[in-house]
Short mmCIF file of C-alpha atoms in Angstrom, two decimals:
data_model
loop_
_atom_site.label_atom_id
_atom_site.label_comp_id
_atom_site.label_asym_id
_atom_site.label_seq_id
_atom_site.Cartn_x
_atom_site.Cartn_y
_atom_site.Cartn_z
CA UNK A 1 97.60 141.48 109.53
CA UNK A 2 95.19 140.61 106.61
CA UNK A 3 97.63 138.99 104.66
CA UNK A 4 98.00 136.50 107.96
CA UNK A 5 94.37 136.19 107.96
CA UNK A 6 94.26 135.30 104.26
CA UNK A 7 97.12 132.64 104.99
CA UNK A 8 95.60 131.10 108.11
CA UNK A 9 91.84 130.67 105.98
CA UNK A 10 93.99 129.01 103.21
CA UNK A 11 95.95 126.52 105.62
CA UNK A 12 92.52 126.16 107.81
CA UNK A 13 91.08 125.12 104.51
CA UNK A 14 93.66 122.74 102.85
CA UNK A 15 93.62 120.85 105.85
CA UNK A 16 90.03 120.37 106.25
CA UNK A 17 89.79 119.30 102.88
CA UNK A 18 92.63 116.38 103.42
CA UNK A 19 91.25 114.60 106.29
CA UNK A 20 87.85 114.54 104.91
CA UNK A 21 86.69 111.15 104.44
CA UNK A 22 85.82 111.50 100.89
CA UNK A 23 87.53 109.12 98.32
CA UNK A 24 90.03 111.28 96.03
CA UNK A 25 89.42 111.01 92.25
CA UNK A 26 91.93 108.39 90.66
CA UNK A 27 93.96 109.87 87.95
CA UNK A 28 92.69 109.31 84.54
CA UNK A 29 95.72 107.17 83.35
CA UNK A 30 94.01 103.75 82.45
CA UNK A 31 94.49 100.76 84.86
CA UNK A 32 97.23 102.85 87.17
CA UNK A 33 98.40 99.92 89.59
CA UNK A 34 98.38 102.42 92.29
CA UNK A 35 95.12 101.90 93.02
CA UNK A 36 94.51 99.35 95.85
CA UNK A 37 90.71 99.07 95.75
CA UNK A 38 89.63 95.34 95.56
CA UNK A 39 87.33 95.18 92.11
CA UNK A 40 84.21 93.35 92.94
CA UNK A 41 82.77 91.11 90.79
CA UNK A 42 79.18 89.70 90.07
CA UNK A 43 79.83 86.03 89.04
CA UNK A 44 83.13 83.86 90.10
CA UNK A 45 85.73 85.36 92.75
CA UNK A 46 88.88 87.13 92.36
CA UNK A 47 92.09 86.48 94.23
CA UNK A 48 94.96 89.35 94.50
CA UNK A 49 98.54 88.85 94.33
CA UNK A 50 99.46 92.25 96.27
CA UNK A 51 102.95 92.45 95.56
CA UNK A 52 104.41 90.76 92.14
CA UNK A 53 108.12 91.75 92.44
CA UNK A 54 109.86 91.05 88.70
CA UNK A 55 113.44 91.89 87.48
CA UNK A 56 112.38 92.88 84.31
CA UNK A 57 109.82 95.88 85.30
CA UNK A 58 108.55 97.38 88.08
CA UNK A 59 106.64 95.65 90.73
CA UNK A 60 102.82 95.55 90.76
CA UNK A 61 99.46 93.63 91.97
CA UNK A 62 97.59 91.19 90.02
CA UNK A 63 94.25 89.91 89.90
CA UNK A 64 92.94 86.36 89.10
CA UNK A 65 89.47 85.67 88.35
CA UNK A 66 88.50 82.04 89.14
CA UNK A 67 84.77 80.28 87.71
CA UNK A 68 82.06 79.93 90.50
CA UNK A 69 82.83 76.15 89.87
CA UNK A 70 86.74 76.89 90.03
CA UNK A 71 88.69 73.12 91.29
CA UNK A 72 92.09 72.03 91.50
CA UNK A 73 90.23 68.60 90.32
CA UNK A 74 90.03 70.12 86.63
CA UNK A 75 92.58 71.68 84.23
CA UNK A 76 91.83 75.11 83.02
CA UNK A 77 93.03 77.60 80.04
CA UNK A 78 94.68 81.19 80.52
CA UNK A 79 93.59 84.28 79.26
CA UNK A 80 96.23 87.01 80.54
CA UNK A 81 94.48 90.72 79.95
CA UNK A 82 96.32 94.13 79.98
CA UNK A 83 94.82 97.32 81.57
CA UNK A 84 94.01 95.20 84.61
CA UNK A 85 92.32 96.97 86.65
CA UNK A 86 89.53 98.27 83.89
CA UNK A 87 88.11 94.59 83.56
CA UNK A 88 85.56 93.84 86.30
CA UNK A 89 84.22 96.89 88.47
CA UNK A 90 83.43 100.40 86.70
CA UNK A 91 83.10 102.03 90.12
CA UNK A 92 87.24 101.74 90.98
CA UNK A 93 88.48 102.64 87.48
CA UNK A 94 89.16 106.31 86.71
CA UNK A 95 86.32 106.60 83.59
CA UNK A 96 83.21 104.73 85.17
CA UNK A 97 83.57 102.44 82.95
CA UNK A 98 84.99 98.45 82.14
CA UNK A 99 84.76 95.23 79.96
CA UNK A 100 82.47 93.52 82.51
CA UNK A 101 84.67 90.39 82.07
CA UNK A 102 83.06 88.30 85.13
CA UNK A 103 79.80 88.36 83.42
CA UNK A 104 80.97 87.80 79.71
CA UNK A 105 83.19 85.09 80.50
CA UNK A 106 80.67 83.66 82.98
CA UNK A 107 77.75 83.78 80.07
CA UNK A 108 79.79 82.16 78.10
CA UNK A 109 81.18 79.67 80.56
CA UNK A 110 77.16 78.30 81.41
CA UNK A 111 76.45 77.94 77.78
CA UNK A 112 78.99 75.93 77.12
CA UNK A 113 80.54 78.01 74.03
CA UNK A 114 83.92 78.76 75.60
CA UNK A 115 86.38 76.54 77.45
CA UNK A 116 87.02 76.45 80.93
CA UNK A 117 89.17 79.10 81.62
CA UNK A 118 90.57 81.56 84.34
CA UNK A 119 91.66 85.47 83.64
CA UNK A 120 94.78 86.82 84.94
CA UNK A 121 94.05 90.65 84.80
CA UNK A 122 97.27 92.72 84.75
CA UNK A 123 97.30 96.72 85.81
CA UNK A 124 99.61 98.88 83.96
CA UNK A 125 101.85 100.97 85.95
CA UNK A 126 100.16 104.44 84.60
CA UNK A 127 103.46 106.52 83.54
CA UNK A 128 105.10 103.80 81.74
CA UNK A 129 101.88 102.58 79.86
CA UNK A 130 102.88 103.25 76.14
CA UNK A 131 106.85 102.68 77.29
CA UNK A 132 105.29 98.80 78.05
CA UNK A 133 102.88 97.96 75.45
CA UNK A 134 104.28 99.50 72.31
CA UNK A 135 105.98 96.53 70.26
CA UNK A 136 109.61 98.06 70.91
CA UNK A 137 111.26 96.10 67.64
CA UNK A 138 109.07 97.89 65.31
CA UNK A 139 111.01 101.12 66.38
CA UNK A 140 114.37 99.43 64.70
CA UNK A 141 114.18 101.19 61.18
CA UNK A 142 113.53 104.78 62.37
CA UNK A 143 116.44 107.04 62.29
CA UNK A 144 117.93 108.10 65.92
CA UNK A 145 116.79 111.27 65.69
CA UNK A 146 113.02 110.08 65.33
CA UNK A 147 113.49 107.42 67.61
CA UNK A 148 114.52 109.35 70.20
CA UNK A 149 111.29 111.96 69.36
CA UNK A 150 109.38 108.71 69.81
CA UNK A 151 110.75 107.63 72.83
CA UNK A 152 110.64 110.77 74.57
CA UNK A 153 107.48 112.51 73.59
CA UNK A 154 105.35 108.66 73.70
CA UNK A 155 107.02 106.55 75.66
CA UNK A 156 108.27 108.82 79.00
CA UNK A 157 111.75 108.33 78.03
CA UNK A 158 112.01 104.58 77.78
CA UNK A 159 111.12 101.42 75.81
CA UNK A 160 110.32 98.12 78.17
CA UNK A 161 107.96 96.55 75.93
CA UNK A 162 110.51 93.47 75.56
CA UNK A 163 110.76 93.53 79.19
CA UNK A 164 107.48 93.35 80.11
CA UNK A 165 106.90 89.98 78.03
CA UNK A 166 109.37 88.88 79.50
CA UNK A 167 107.61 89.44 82.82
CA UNK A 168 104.97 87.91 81.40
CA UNK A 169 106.79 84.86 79.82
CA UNK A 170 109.27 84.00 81.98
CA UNK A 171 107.93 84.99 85.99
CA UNK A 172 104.32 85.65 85.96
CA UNK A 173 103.02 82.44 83.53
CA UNK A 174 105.35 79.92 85.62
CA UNK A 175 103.82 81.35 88.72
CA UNK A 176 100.23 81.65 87.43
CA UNK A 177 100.55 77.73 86.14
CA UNK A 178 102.36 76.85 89.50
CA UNK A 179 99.40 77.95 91.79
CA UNK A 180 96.39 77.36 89.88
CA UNK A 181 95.04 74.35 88.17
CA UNK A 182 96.17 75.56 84.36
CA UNK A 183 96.75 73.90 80.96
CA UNK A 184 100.18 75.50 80.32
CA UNK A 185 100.58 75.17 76.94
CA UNK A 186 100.63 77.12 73.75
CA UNK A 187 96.93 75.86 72.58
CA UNK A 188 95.41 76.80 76.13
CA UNK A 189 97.23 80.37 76.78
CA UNK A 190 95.93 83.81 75.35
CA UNK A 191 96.27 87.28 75.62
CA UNK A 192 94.39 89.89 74.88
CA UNK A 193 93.97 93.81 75.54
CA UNK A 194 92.75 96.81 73.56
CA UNK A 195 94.00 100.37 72.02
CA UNK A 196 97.85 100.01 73.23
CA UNK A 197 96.81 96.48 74.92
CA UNK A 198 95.90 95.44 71.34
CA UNK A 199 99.63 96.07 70.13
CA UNK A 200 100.98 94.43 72.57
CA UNK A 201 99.00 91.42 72.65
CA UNK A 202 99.96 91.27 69.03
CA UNK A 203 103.64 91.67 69.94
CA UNK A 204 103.51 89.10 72.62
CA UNK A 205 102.03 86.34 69.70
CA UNK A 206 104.80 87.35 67.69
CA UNK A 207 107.54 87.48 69.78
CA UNK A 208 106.45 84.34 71.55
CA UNK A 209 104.54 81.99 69.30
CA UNK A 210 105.54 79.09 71.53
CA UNK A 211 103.81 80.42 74.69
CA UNK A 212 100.53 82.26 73.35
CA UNK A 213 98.16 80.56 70.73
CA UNK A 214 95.80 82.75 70.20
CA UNK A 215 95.75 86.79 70.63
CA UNK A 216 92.71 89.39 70.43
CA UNK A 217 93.82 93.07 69.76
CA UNK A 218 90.32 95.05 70.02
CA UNK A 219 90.72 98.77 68.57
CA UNK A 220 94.41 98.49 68.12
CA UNK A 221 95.83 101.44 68.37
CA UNK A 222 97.94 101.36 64.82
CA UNK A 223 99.31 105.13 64.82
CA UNK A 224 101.63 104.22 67.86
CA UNK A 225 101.88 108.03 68.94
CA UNK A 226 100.05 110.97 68.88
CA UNK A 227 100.06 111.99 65.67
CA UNK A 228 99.88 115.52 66.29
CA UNK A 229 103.34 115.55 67.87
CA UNK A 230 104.70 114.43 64.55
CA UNK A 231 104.85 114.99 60.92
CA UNK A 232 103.07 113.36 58.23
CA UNK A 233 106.10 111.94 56.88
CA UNK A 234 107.18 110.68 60.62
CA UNK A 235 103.92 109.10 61.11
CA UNK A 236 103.88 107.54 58.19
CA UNK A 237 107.27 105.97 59.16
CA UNK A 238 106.04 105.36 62.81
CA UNK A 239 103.30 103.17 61.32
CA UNK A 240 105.46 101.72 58.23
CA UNK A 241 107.56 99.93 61.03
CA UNK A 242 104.49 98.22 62.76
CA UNK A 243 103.09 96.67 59.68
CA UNK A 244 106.75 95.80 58.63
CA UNK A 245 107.34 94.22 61.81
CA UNK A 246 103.91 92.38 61.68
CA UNK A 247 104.55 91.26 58.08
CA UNK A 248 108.21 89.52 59.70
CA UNK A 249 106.73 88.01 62.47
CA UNK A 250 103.62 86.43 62.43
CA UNK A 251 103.83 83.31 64.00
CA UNK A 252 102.54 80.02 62.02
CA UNK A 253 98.60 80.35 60.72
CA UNK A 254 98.65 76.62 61.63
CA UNK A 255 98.88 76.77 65.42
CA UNK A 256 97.39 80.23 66.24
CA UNK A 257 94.52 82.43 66.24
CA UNK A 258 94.83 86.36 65.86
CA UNK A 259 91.74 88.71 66.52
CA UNK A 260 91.29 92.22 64.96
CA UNK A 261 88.96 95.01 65.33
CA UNK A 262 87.68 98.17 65.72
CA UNK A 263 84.71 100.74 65.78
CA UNK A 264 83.96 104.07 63.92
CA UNK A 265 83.47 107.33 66.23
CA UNK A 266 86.13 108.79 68.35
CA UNK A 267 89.80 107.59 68.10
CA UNK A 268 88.50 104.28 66.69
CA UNK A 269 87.80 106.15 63.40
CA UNK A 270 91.56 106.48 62.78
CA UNK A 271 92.27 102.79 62.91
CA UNK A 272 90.52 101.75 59.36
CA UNK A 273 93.42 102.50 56.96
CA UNK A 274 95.73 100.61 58.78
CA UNK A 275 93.97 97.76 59.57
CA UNK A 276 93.20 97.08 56.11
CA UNK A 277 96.87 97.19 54.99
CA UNK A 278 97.37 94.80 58.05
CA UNK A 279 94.47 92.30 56.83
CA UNK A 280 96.51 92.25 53.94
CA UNK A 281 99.51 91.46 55.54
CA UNK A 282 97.31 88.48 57.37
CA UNK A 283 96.26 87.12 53.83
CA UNK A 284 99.42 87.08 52.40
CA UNK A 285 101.35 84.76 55.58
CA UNK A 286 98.56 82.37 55.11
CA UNK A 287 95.76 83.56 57.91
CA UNK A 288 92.35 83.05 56.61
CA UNK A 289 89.11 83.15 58.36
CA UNK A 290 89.42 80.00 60.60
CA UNK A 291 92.32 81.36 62.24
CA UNK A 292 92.33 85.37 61.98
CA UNK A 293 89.08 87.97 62.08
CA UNK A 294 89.02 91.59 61.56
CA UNK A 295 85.50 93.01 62.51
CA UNK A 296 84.43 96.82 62.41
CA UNK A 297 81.46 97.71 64.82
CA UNK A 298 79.41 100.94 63.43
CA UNK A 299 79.28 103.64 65.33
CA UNK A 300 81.23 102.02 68.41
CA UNK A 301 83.55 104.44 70.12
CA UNK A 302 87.29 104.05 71.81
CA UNK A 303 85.72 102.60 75.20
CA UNK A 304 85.33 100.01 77.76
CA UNK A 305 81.45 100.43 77.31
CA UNK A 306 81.88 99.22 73.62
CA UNK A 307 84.36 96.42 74.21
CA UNK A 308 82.29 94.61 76.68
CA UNK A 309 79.89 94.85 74.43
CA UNK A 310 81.59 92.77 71.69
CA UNK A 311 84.24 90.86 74.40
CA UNK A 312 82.08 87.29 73.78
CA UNK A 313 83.25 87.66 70.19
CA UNK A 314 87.15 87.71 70.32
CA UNK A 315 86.25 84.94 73.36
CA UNK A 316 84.28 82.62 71.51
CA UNK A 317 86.69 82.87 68.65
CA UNK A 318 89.72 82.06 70.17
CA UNK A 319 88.74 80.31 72.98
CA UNK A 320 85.64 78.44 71.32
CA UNK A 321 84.50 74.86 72.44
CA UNK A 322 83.92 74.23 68.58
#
């Protein structure tokens, strides 16, 4: 009888709390696509693509920022961002937070410093985050055995890095230059992203100099795993194969721009020692400070608070009216 009792409070109880209207917490995995909330935005408008079916990776919703002055009568530049949904409205994403993109890119829009430009803001699908945006061929010289420790313990048991740019390349651009009012080509198209969006964005210069001209990586995320999970002698190769990879496929310092940086608290303060060897790697295939910028930012943490607070740099430098 009181075991009943018990049973009945405990069903009374889940129920109540399920058709409450109260909005359930989204799950802290950054930019999940699953979330359906419309971002609002202070300055321009956004327009949502609900349903973007691809053949290369799973299906997903994307969001397209347009100026306040936004006409098919002019031509405008691309900047395609990763972690889509952590751009424009800190009360949808999971950590309160964003990179308060509307009002950067507007500033910078009204003083003339950056040109005309629209933002296609693209969600990861949560699970498959790292398994996306860690550059896949700079897994090729690890042995199988610590390739398959990678793949399972970072990247859920899959790389699709290649096929996301190709997503990106070869479906989403064409469509994105098809319906808005876009200068396709290389010298008008970036990408950008930060942490794991910051190796990607790299890859996606790398792997396809033709499309992208210019690419800002913001706290790039150079350990590739979690280093706890692995030795020092298999992080060391884990890392060896993104700066090896980097070093074999920059595109041409004559028709691109590469961004770099990073702060100095939380996981930001890992980042230092590899970024130097990778400025290295930058002076050595010809980059030199009109075409390529590392910054570090003192006492700047791993967060969407800190990289809207520095976003009109990597803008203005790759994207800059002069």
């Amino acid at each position: 009888m009181m075991k009943n009792l018990i049973i009945s409070f405990f069903l009374i109880g889940t129920i109540l709390s399920c058709s409450t209207g109260k909005k359930q917490k989204p799950a802290k995995v950054v930019g999940t696509a699953s979330n359906n909330v419309m971002p609002k935005v202070t300055s321009g408008t956004l327009e949502r693509i609900e349903n973007f079916k691809s053949k290369y990776i799973d299906s997903r919703l994307i969001d397209v920022w347009l100026p306040n002055d936004y006409s098919s009568n002019k031509k405008y530049s691309v900047l395609y961002m990763h972690d889509g949904l952590m751009l424009f409205d800190s009360t949808i994403s999971w950590n309160k937070q964003e990179w308060m993109v509307d009002e950067n890119v507007s500033n910078l829009l009204a003083k003339g410093k950056i040109q005309e430009c629209i933002v296609v803001a693209i969600p990861n699908n949560g699970k498959y985050r790292s398994s996306e945006y860690l550059p896949q061929k700079s897994l090729d010289g690890l042995s199988s055995e610590l390739l398959d420790k990678v793949i399972q313990e970072r990247l859920a048991g899959k790389t699709i890095s290649d096929n996301y740019l190709k997503f990106l390349t070869k479906e989403l651009k064409p469509y994105i230059d098809n319906k808005y009012s876009t200068l396709s080509a290389r010298e008008n198209t970036f990408v950008m992203g930060s942490s794991m969006g910051g190796l990607i964005s790299l890859y996606a210069i790398c792997e396809y100099p033709d499309v992208f001209g210019g690419a800002g990586c913001l706290s790039t995320h150079w350990p590739m795993v979690y280093a706890e999970k692995f030795s020092a002698e298999e992080n060391q190769k884990i890392t060896d194969g993104i700066i090896s990879y980097t070093q074999k496929h920059l595109p041409d310092p004559g028709t691109h721009k590469i961004y770099f940086d990073y702060g100095t608290e939380t996981l930001d303060s890992q980042y230092e020692p590899y970024q130097l060897r990778i400025d290295e790697v930058m002076k050595e295939k010809g980059y030199t400070n009109s075409n390529w910028e590392t910054n570090k930012f003192e006492g700047e943490n791993h967060s969407e608070k800190s990289w809207s607070k520095r976003l009109n740099i990597p803008l203005e430098f790759l994207m800059g009216t002069k």
